C-alpha cells in the first residue's frame, strides 16, 4: 500500500483530493462574501459581513463533515472518523492548496471547547455537543477571564450555587472572543470557599442563549469588536452540563489553557496566510526592497524562526499522538507566535513606510495597518507573554518560582 511521508494511506489521500477538487469545482464562479482590502488579526466586519462569513463557513464545514472529513481524528461514537492526527494534517494540507471559506469563527469551539467536552463531559453532553460543534451547527466560546481575574484565573469571582440538579450562576466574564456569535460557552465558576485556591472551581457548558446571559461587544483600537463582555444574571445551568467533578474545575482550566496555547500557537509554524514568507518576499520585491540587506536579513530570520516553530510543534503533536495531554511546551508555541508576528509587523512597516498610515488607494499597502495595530494584542490573548515565560521557566526548565 502506497503511503505518504506520515504513513497516511495513499487511498485516503486520493479520496480526500478527489473530494476537495470536486468541492472547489462546484464553488468556481460562485459569489463569496465581500471582503475589503485588509490584513487583520482581529477583523473589523460589519454585522452583515460577519453573518455572511459565518454562513459561508457553516456551509463548507457541513459539506466537509457529511463527506467524512469533518473530524478525522475523533471517536466514531461522537461523529468522528476514528483516524489519526496525521490523517487530519494530510487532509488540511490538501485543503489549504485551494480557496474555501474561512473557518476562524470555529477556532475556539474546536480548539478549546470541544476538547474539554471530550475529556470531561458526561456521555450525554458529548453526544449532544461534539457532533454539532465539529459539523459547524453550533459555535463555541471560552468564558474564563474576568475584570478582576485575567492571568490569575484562580481568583475568579463568578459564582455558581447548586440547587438540586441545577446551578445558579452570577457574575461577569470579559475578553470573550466571538461570544456574540456563539451557541455554547466553556464557563468556569467559583463553587467552593474563596480561600481554597485551585480547589474551589467548577467548569460547565453554558448555553449562550439561556435566560440571564447578556453579551456586549468591546470596541478595539483597530475599529473592530471581536471581543465581548458577558454578564450572567441568575443563569440556570443543569448539572448534566458540568465538566468534571465539583470543585475540580482547575484541571479543566489547565487542560483548556494548554489546548488554547496549542491552537493560538499553531500559526507560529507559519508558511501560509499572514505568515507566508513567500507573500512577504513578494511585498519586498514589489516595492524594490528585496535587495536591502537589512530587510533580507529580517526576512530570513523570520523564515528560520518559522521553521523552528514547525519542528517544535511536531514534538508537541507527538505527545498528543502518544495519548498525552498538551504540555507546558505549548507555551513556547504561543511566545513564538507573538515574536514572529512582531517581526512581521516590523518588516512590513519598514517595507511600506508612509504607505502604511496614509490610504492612497494602492492595493496591499494601507491594508496592513489593521494588522500592525492588532499585533500587540496577541501578547495578551491566550495567556500573556509574561505568564508563558513563567510556565517555561518553572515547568520546562525546572527553575525555582
GROMACS .gro file of C-alpha atoms in nm:
model
  401
    1UNK     CA    1   0.000   0.000   0.000
    2UNK     CA    2   0.149   0.335  -0.100
    3UNK     CA    3   0.175   0.584   0.180
    4UNK     CA    4   0.265   0.945   0.236
    5UNK     CA    5   0.562   1.063   0.441
    6UNK     CA    6   0.341   1.048   0.755
    7UNK     CA    7   0.221   0.694   0.688
    8UNK     CA    8  -0.117   0.809   0.566
    9UNK     CA    9  -0.255   0.557   0.314
   10UNK     CA   10  -0.250   0.668  -0.048
   11UNK     CA   11  -0.615   0.564  -0.079
   12UNK     CA   12  -0.713   0.820   0.185
   13UNK     CA   13  -0.511   1.093   0.014
   14UNK     CA   14  -0.669   1.011  -0.322
   15UNK     CA   15  -1.021   1.021  -0.173
   16UNK     CA   16  -0.950   1.348   0.006
   17UNK     CA   17  -0.803   1.507  -0.304
   18UNK     CA   18  -1.098   1.395  -0.516
   19UNK     CA   19  -1.343   1.545  -0.265
   20UNK     CA   20  -1.151   1.875  -0.245
   21UNK     CA   21  -1.118   1.904  -0.623
   22UNK     CA   22  -1.489   1.839  -0.671
   23UNK     CA   23  -1.583   2.087  -0.396
   24UNK     CA   24  -1.354   2.353  -0.543
   25UNK     CA   25  -1.503   2.298  -0.890
   26UNK     CA   26  -1.856   2.342  -0.754
   27UNK     CA   27  -1.752   2.671  -0.597
   28UNK     CA   28  -1.585   2.807  -0.909
   29UNK     CA   29  -1.765   3.122  -1.014
   30UNK     CA   30  -1.989   3.132  -0.708
   31UNK     CA   31  -2.009   3.466  -0.525
   32UNK     CA   32  -1.816   3.481  -0.199
   33UNK     CA   33  -1.871   3.713   0.098
   34UNK     CA   34  -1.743   4.059   0.013
   35UNK     CA   35  -1.415   4.133   0.191
   36UNK     CA   36  -1.239   4.469   0.193
   37UNK     CA   37  -0.868   4.500   0.110
   38UNK     CA   38  -0.721   4.436   0.455
   39UNK     CA   39  -0.481   4.219   0.651
   40UNK     CA   40  -0.602   4.179   1.009
   41UNK     CA   41  -0.570   3.958   1.314
   42UNK     CA   42  -0.895   4.094   1.461
   43UNK     CA   43  -1.111   4.177   1.158
   44UNK     CA   44  -1.347   4.473   1.171
   45UNK     CA   45  -1.653   4.335   0.994
   46UNK     CA   46  -1.999   4.481   0.975
   47UNK     CA   47  -2.275   4.262   1.121
   48UNK     CA   48  -2.381   4.179   0.765
   49UNK     CA   49  -2.028   4.078   0.663
   50UNK     CA   50  -1.989   3.876   0.983
   51UNK     CA   51  -2.313   3.688   0.923
   52UNK     CA   52  -2.222   3.620   0.560
   53UNK     CA   53  -1.883   3.484   0.669
   54UNK     CA   54  -2.049   3.262   0.930
   55UNK     CA   55  -2.298   3.121   0.682
   56UNK     CA   56  -2.025   3.051   0.425
   57UNK     CA   57  -1.809   2.884   0.691
   58UNK     CA   58  -2.102   2.675   0.815
   59UNK     CA   59  -2.199   2.559   0.466
   60UNK     CA   60  -1.846   2.441   0.392
   61UNK     CA   61  -1.796   2.275   0.731
   62UNK     CA   62  -2.119   2.081   0.697
   63UNK     CA   63  -2.028   1.970   0.347
   64UNK     CA   64  -1.688   1.854   0.466
   65UNK     CA   65  -1.830   1.677   0.773
   66UNK     CA   66  -2.102   1.499   0.579
   67UNK     CA   67  -1.838   1.373   0.335
   68UNK     CA   68  -1.643   1.215   0.622
   69UNK     CA   69  -1.363   1.472   0.651
   70UNK     CA   70  -1.502   1.690   0.929
   71UNK     CA   71  -1.345   1.531   1.239
   72UNK     CA   72  -1.096   1.278   1.116
   73UNK     CA   73  -0.925   1.207   1.449
   74UNK     CA   74  -1.243   1.199   1.659
   75UNK     CA   75  -1.407   0.889   1.809
   76UNK     CA   76  -1.676   0.742   1.580
   77UNK     CA   77  -1.937   0.728   1.859
   78UNK     CA   78  -1.942   1.109   1.867
   79UNK     CA   79  -1.923   1.176   1.494
   80UNK     CA   80  -1.551   1.136   1.429
   81UNK     CA   81  -1.384   0.917   1.169
   82UNK     CA   82  -1.159   0.736   1.417
   83UNK     CA   83  -0.842   0.811   1.221
   84UNK     CA   84  -0.512   0.967   1.329
   85UNK     CA   85  -0.388   1.323   1.367
   86UNK     CA   86  -0.162   1.251   1.069
   87UNK     CA   87  -0.473   1.198   0.854
   88UNK     CA   88  -0.603   1.533   0.977
   89UNK     CA   89  -0.279   1.714   0.889
   90UNK     CA   90  -0.259   1.548   0.548
   91UNK     CA   91  -0.616   1.646   0.466
   92UNK     CA   92  -0.566   2.007   0.576
   93UNK     CA   93  -0.253   2.039   0.362
   94UNK     CA   94  -0.459   1.940   0.061
   95UNK     CA   95  -0.747   2.173   0.151
   96UNK     CA   96  -0.517   2.473   0.202
   97UNK     CA   97  -0.399   2.441  -0.156
   98UNK     CA   98  -0.748   2.554  -0.258
   99UNK     CA   99  -0.961   2.850  -0.154
  100UNK     CA  100  -1.251   2.770   0.076
  101UNK     CA  101  -1.449   2.984   0.322
  102UNK     CA  102  -1.252   3.097   0.629
  103UNK     CA  103  -1.320   2.888   0.940
  104UNK     CA  104  -1.197   3.128   1.211
  105UNK     CA  105  -1.542   3.152   1.367
  106UNK     CA  106  -1.496   2.789   1.476
  107UNK     CA  107  -1.139   2.820   1.607
  108UNK     CA  108  -1.225   2.849   1.977
  109UNK     CA  109  -1.510   2.599   1.969
  110UNK     CA  110  -1.297   2.330   1.806
  111UNK     CA  111  -0.961   2.425   1.957
  112UNK     CA  112  -1.071   2.463   2.320
  113UNK     CA  113  -1.437   2.394   2.393
  114UNK     CA  114  -1.471   2.062   2.210
  115UNK     CA  115  -1.152   1.907   2.358
  116UNK     CA  116  -1.275   1.998   2.710
  117UNK     CA  117  -1.613   1.838   2.641
  118UNK     CA  118  -1.447   1.525   2.504
  119UNK     CA  119  -1.219   1.496   2.808
  120UNK     CA  120  -1.451   1.596   3.093
  121UNK     CA  121  -1.821   1.595   2.996
  122UNK     CA  122  -2.085   1.330   3.058
  123UNK     CA  123  -2.162   1.088   2.777
  124UNK     CA  124  -2.494   1.263   2.722
  125UNK     CA  125  -2.326   1.603   2.686
  126UNK     CA  126  -2.065   1.460   2.448
  127UNK     CA  127  -2.338   1.315   2.230
  128UNK     CA  128  -2.531   1.642   2.238
  129UNK     CA  129  -2.249   1.883   2.157
  130UNK     CA  130  -1.947   1.723   1.991
  131UNK     CA  131  -2.103   1.632   1.658
  132UNK     CA  132  -2.279   1.969   1.645
  133UNK     CA  133  -1.954   2.155   1.711
  134UNK     CA  134  -1.748   1.967   1.453
  135UNK     CA  135  -2.022   1.981   1.191
  136UNK     CA  136  -2.045   2.357   1.239
  137UNK     CA  137  -2.407   2.352   1.354
  138UNK     CA  138  -2.310   2.548   1.666
  139UNK     CA  139  -2.030   2.791   1.759
  140UNK     CA  140  -1.841   2.784   2.089
  141UNK     CA  141  -1.658   3.043   2.300
  142UNK     CA  142  -1.449   3.046   2.617
  143UNK     CA  143  -1.565   3.219   2.937
  144UNK     CA  144  -1.265   3.235   3.171
  145UNK     CA  145  -1.125   3.589   3.215
  146UNK     CA  146  -1.297   3.843   3.438
  147UNK     CA  147  -1.243   4.215   3.504
  148UNK     CA  148  -1.057   4.127   3.825
  149UNK     CA  149  -0.904   3.797   3.715
  150UNK     CA  150  -0.719   3.776   3.386
  151UNK     CA  151  -0.398   3.578   3.408
  152UNK     CA  152  -0.477   3.474   3.767
  153UNK     CA  153  -0.781   3.258   3.693
  154UNK     CA  154  -0.770   3.102   4.038
  155UNK     CA  155  -0.911   3.429   4.177
  156UNK     CA  156  -1.226   3.447   3.963
  157UNK     CA  157  -1.539   3.570   4.141
  158UNK     CA  158  -1.823   3.447   3.916
  159UNK     CA  159  -2.021   3.213   4.140
  160UNK     CA  160  -2.229   2.903   4.077
  161UNK     CA  161  -2.455   2.784   4.360
  162UNK     CA  162  -2.614   2.442   4.348
  163UNK     CA  163  -2.987   2.395   4.391
  164UNK     CA  164  -3.058   2.026   4.342
  165UNK     CA  165  -2.980   1.934   3.983
  166UNK     CA  166  -2.941   2.297   3.874
  167UNK     CA  167  -2.666   2.556   3.928
  168UNK     CA  168  -2.748   2.928   3.953
  169UNK     CA  169  -2.468   3.138   3.803
  170UNK     CA  170  -2.400   3.507   3.867
  171UNK     CA  171  -2.102   3.712   3.756
  172UNK     CA  172  -1.922   3.867   3.462
  173UNK     CA  173  -1.670   3.749   3.203
  174UNK     CA  174  -1.464   3.966   2.970
  175UNK     CA  175  -1.248   3.944   2.655
  176UNK     CA  176  -1.466   3.659   2.528
  177UNK     CA  177  -1.383   3.624   2.157
  178UNK     CA  178  -1.682   3.551   1.938
  179UNK     CA  179  -1.929   3.527   2.227
  180UNK     CA  180  -2.182   3.731   2.027
  181UNK     CA  181  -2.190   3.455   1.764
  182UNK     CA  182  -2.172   3.158   2.000
  183UNK     CA  183  -2.427   2.898   2.098
  184UNK     CA  184  -2.229   2.742   2.384
  185UNK     CA  185  -1.955   2.863   2.615
  186UNK     CA  186  -1.693   2.689   2.828
  187UNK     CA  187  -1.759   2.850   3.167
  188UNK     CA  188  -1.556   2.829   3.487
  189UNK     CA  189  -1.709   2.944   3.817
  190UNK     CA  190  -1.621   2.956   4.185
  191UNK     CA  191  -1.820   2.692   4.373
  192UNK     CA  192  -1.611   2.647   4.690
  193UNK     CA  193  -1.462   2.862   4.962
  194UNK     CA  194  -1.264   3.166   4.838
  195UNK     CA  195  -0.950   3.062   5.027
  196UNK     CA  196  -0.937   2.715   4.873
  197UNK     CA  197  -0.747   2.833   4.565
  198UNK     CA  198  -0.732   2.581   4.279
  199UNK     CA  199  -0.977   2.356   4.468
  200UNK     CA  200  -1.290   2.574   4.455
  201UNK     CA  201  -1.367   2.598   4.083
  202UNK     CA  202  -1.613   2.404   3.867
  203UNK     CA  203  -1.646   2.412   3.490
  204UNK     CA  204  -1.968   2.397   3.288
  205UNK     CA  205  -2.102   2.401   2.936
  206UNK     CA  206  -2.310   2.718   2.918
  207UNK     CA  207  -2.593   2.753   2.664
  208UNK     CA  208  -2.531   3.109   2.546
  209UNK     CA  209  -2.897   3.172   2.466
  210UNK     CA  210  -3.016   3.082   2.816
  211UNK     CA  211  -3.219   3.344   3.006
  212UNK     CA  212  -2.992   3.576   3.204
  213UNK     CA  213  -2.697   3.569   2.959
  214UNK     CA  214  -2.617   3.912   2.812
  215UNK     CA  215  -2.334   3.973   2.563
  216UNK     CA  216  -2.194   4.322   2.495
  217UNK     CA  217  -1.919   4.400   2.242
  218UNK     CA  218  -1.588   4.570   2.329
  219UNK     CA  219  -1.458   4.815   2.068
  220UNK     CA  220  -1.086   4.776   1.987
  221UNK     CA  221  -0.838   5.038   1.865
  222UNK     CA  222  -0.838   4.858   1.529
  223UNK     CA  223  -1.204   4.956   1.493
  224UNK     CA  224  -1.331   4.601   1.530
  225UNK     CA  225  -1.532   4.441   1.811
  226UNK     CA  226  -1.414   4.079   1.816
  227UNK     CA  227  -1.423   4.061   2.197
  228UNK     CA  228  -1.713   4.081   2.436
  229UNK     CA  229  -1.824   4.123   2.794
  230UNK     CA  230  -2.063   3.851   2.909
  231UNK     CA  231  -2.297   3.918   3.202
  232UNK     CA  232  -2.456   3.628   3.390
  233UNK     CA  233  -2.763   3.708   3.599
  234UNK     CA  234  -2.925   3.410   3.776
  235UNK     CA  235  -2.847   3.182   3.483
  236UNK     CA  236  -2.971   2.826   3.538
  237UNK     CA  237  -2.728   2.556   3.425
  238UNK     CA  238  -2.827   2.186   3.456
  239UNK     CA  239  -2.581   1.972   3.649
  240UNK     CA  240  -2.561   1.738   3.349
  241UNK     CA  241  -2.365   2.015   3.175
  242UNK     CA  242  -2.095   2.016   3.442
  243UNK     CA  243  -1.742   1.932   3.324
  244UNK     CA  244  -1.551   1.711   3.564
  245UNK     CA  245  -1.609   1.692   3.937
  246UNK     CA  246  -1.738   1.969   4.162
  247UNK     CA  247  -1.452   2.196   4.281
  248UNK     CA  248  -1.213   2.019   4.043
  249UNK     CA  249  -1.250   2.273   3.764
  250UNK     CA  250  -0.885   2.375   3.784
  251UNK     CA  251  -0.796   2.057   3.594
  252UNK     CA  252  -1.037   2.163   3.318
  253UNK     CA  253  -0.884   2.513   3.318
  254UNK     CA  254  -0.527   2.384   3.287
  255UNK     CA  255  -0.613   2.137   3.010
  256UNK     CA  256  -0.808   2.405   2.822
  257UNK     CA  257  -0.530   2.662   2.853
  258UNK     CA  258  -0.281   2.412   2.712
  259UNK     CA  259  -0.518   2.344   2.422
  260UNK     CA  260  -0.567   2.720   2.379
  261UNK     CA  261  -0.193   2.778   2.357
  262UNK     CA  262  -0.165   2.492   2.112
  263UNK     CA  263  -0.440   2.645   1.898
  264UNK     CA  264  -0.314   3.003   1.930
  265UNK     CA  265   0.046   2.895   1.876
  266UNK     CA  266  -0.029   2.684   1.568
  267UNK     CA  267   0.013   2.976   1.323
  268UNK     CA  268   0.365   3.029   1.463
  269UNK     CA  269   0.470   2.741   1.239
  270UNK     CA  270   0.365   2.968   0.954
  271UNK     CA  271   0.424   2.903   0.587
  272UNK     CA  272   0.077   3.020   0.490
  273UNK     CA  273  -0.166   3.306   0.545
  274UNK     CA  274  -0.030   3.616   0.713
  275UNK     CA  275   0.298   3.443   0.797
  276UNK     CA  276   0.370   3.329   0.442
  277UNK     CA  277   0.732   3.424   0.374
  278UNK     CA  278   0.665   3.393   0.000
  279UNK     CA  279   0.397   3.659   0.036
  280UNK     CA  280   0.634   3.889   0.227
  281UNK     CA  281   0.914   3.834  -0.022
  282UNK     CA  282   0.667   3.937  -0.292
  283UNK     CA  283   0.589   4.254  -0.098
  284UNK     CA  284   0.959   4.341  -0.073
  285UNK     CA  285   1.008   4.268  -0.441
  286UNK     CA  286   0.709   4.481  -0.538
  287UNK     CA  287   0.850   4.789  -0.365
  288UNK     CA  288   1.210   4.734  -0.468
  289UNK     CA  289   1.330   4.642  -0.118
  290UNK     CA  290   1.438   4.283  -0.182
  291UNK     CA  291   1.799   4.394  -0.231
  292UNK     CA  292   1.803   4.580   0.102
  293UNK     CA  293   2.050   4.378   0.312
  294UNK     CA  294   1.882   4.462   0.643
  295UNK     CA  295   1.533   4.366   0.525
  296UNK     CA  296   1.662   4.049   0.358
  297UNK     CA  297   1.825   3.955   0.690
  298UNK     CA  298   1.498   4.018   0.876
  299UNK     CA  299   1.307   3.807   0.625
  300UNK     CA  300   1.546   3.514   0.659
  301UNK     CA  301   1.543   3.538   1.039
  302UNK     CA  302   1.163   3.516   1.026
  303UNK     CA  303   1.185   3.222   0.784
  304UNK     CA  304   1.422   3.036   1.019
  305UNK     CA  305   1.207   3.111   1.322
  306UNK     CA  306   0.903   2.969   1.143
  307UNK     CA  307   1.098   2.653   1.060
  308UNK     CA  308   1.197   2.606   1.426
  309UNK     CA  309   0.834   2.661   1.528
  310UNK     CA  310   0.723   2.386   1.290
  311UNK     CA  311   0.970   2.141   1.443
  312UNK     CA  312   0.867   2.233   1.797
  313UNK     CA  313   0.502   2.186   1.707
  314UNK     CA  314   0.574   1.841   1.566
  315UNK     CA  315   0.722   1.744   1.903
  316UNK     CA  316   0.406   1.860   2.078
  317UNK     CA  317   0.185   1.671   1.833
  318UNK     CA  318   0.390   1.358   1.901
  319UNK     CA  319   0.297   1.391   2.269
  320UNK     CA  320  -0.071   1.406   2.183
  321UNK     CA  321  -0.036   1.115   1.941
  322UNK     CA  322   0.106   0.914   2.231
  323UNK     CA  323  -0.207   0.989   2.432
  324UNK     CA  324  -0.054   1.262   2.648
  325UNK     CA  325  -0.215   1.595   2.721
  326UNK     CA  326  -0.054   1.907   2.572
  327UNK     CA  327   0.234   2.004   2.799
  328UNK     CA  328   0.392   2.333   2.904
  329UNK     CA  329   0.593   2.334   2.582
  330UNK     CA  330   0.279   2.467   2.420
  331UNK     CA  331   0.371   2.797   2.581
  332UNK     CA  332   0.678   2.801   2.355
  333UNK     CA  333   0.448   2.798   2.052
  334UNK     CA  334   0.247   3.088   2.191
  335UNK     CA  335   0.556   3.301   2.251
  336UNK     CA  336   0.694   3.203   1.911
  337UNK     CA  337   0.372   3.325   1.751
  338UNK     CA  338   0.384   3.667   1.916
  339UNK     CA  339   0.754   3.704   1.835
  340UNK     CA  340   0.702   3.601   1.472
  341UNK     CA  341   0.409   3.838   1.432
  342UNK     CA  342   0.609   4.122   1.589
  343UNK     CA  343   0.895   4.053   1.346
  344UNK     CA  344   0.649   4.051   1.057
  345UNK     CA  345   0.494   4.378   1.175
  346UNK     CA  346   0.835   4.546   1.183
  347UNK     CA  347   0.930   4.406   0.843
  348UNK     CA  348   0.607   4.521   0.681
  349UNK     CA  349   0.632   4.864   0.843
  350UNK     CA  350   0.989   4.911   0.721
  351UNK     CA  351   0.890   4.800   0.371
  352UNK     CA  352   0.577   5.012   0.330
  353UNK     CA  353   0.685   5.325   0.519
  354UNK     CA  354   0.428   5.608   0.489
  355UNK     CA  355   0.202   5.386   0.276
  356UNK     CA  356   0.110   5.208   0.598
  357UNK     CA  357  -0.052   5.511   0.760
  358UNK     CA  358  -0.190   5.701   0.459
  359UNK     CA  359  -0.453   5.531   0.243
  360UNK     CA  360  -0.357   5.618  -0.114
  361UNK     CA  361  -0.590   5.358  -0.260
  362UNK     CA  362  -0.293   5.146  -0.370
  363UNK     CA  363  -0.383   4.777  -0.310
  364UNK     CA  364  -0.191   4.583  -0.048
  365UNK     CA  365  -0.039   4.881   0.134
  366UNK     CA  366  -0.267   5.056   0.384
  367UNK     CA  367  -0.440   4.718   0.411
  368UNK     CA  368  -0.163   4.614   0.653
  369UNK     CA  369  -0.242   4.894   0.902
  370UNK     CA  370  -0.507   4.690   1.082
  371UNK     CA  371  -0.260   4.404   1.128
  372UNK     CA  372   0.011   4.632   1.270
  373UNK     CA  373  -0.240   4.783   1.518
  374UNK     CA  374  -0.377   4.444   1.622
  375UNK     CA  375  -0.048   4.256   1.652
  376UNK     CA  376   0.034   4.368   2.011
  377UNK     CA  377  -0.296   4.217   2.125
  378UNK     CA  378  -0.158   3.866   2.068
  379UNK     CA  379   0.090   3.928   2.352
  380UNK     CA  380  -0.214   3.924   2.582
  381UNK     CA  381  -0.459   3.680   2.422
  382UNK     CA  382  -0.415   3.311   2.504
  383UNK     CA  383  -0.211   3.395   2.814
  384UNK     CA  384   0.027   3.689   2.839
  385UNK     CA  385   0.388   3.652   2.728
  386UNK     CA  386   0.499   3.700   3.088
  387UNK     CA  387   0.281   3.414   3.209
  388UNK     CA  388   0.411   3.191   2.928
  389UNK     CA  389   0.771   3.266   3.023
  390UNK     CA  390   0.698   3.176   3.384
  391UNK     CA  391   0.549   2.844   3.271
  392UNK     CA  392   0.852   2.767   3.057
  393UNK     CA  393   1.093   2.864   3.336
  394UNK     CA  394   0.919   2.663   3.607
  395UNK     CA  395   0.769   2.363   3.426
  396UNK     CA  396   1.007   2.314   3.135
  397UNK     CA  397   1.343   2.435   3.267
  398UNK     CA  398   1.275   2.343   3.629
  399UNK     CA  399   1.378   2.683   3.764
  400UNK     CA  400   1.254   2.797   4.108
  401UNK     CA  401   0.946   3.019   4.127
   0.00000   0.00000   0.00000
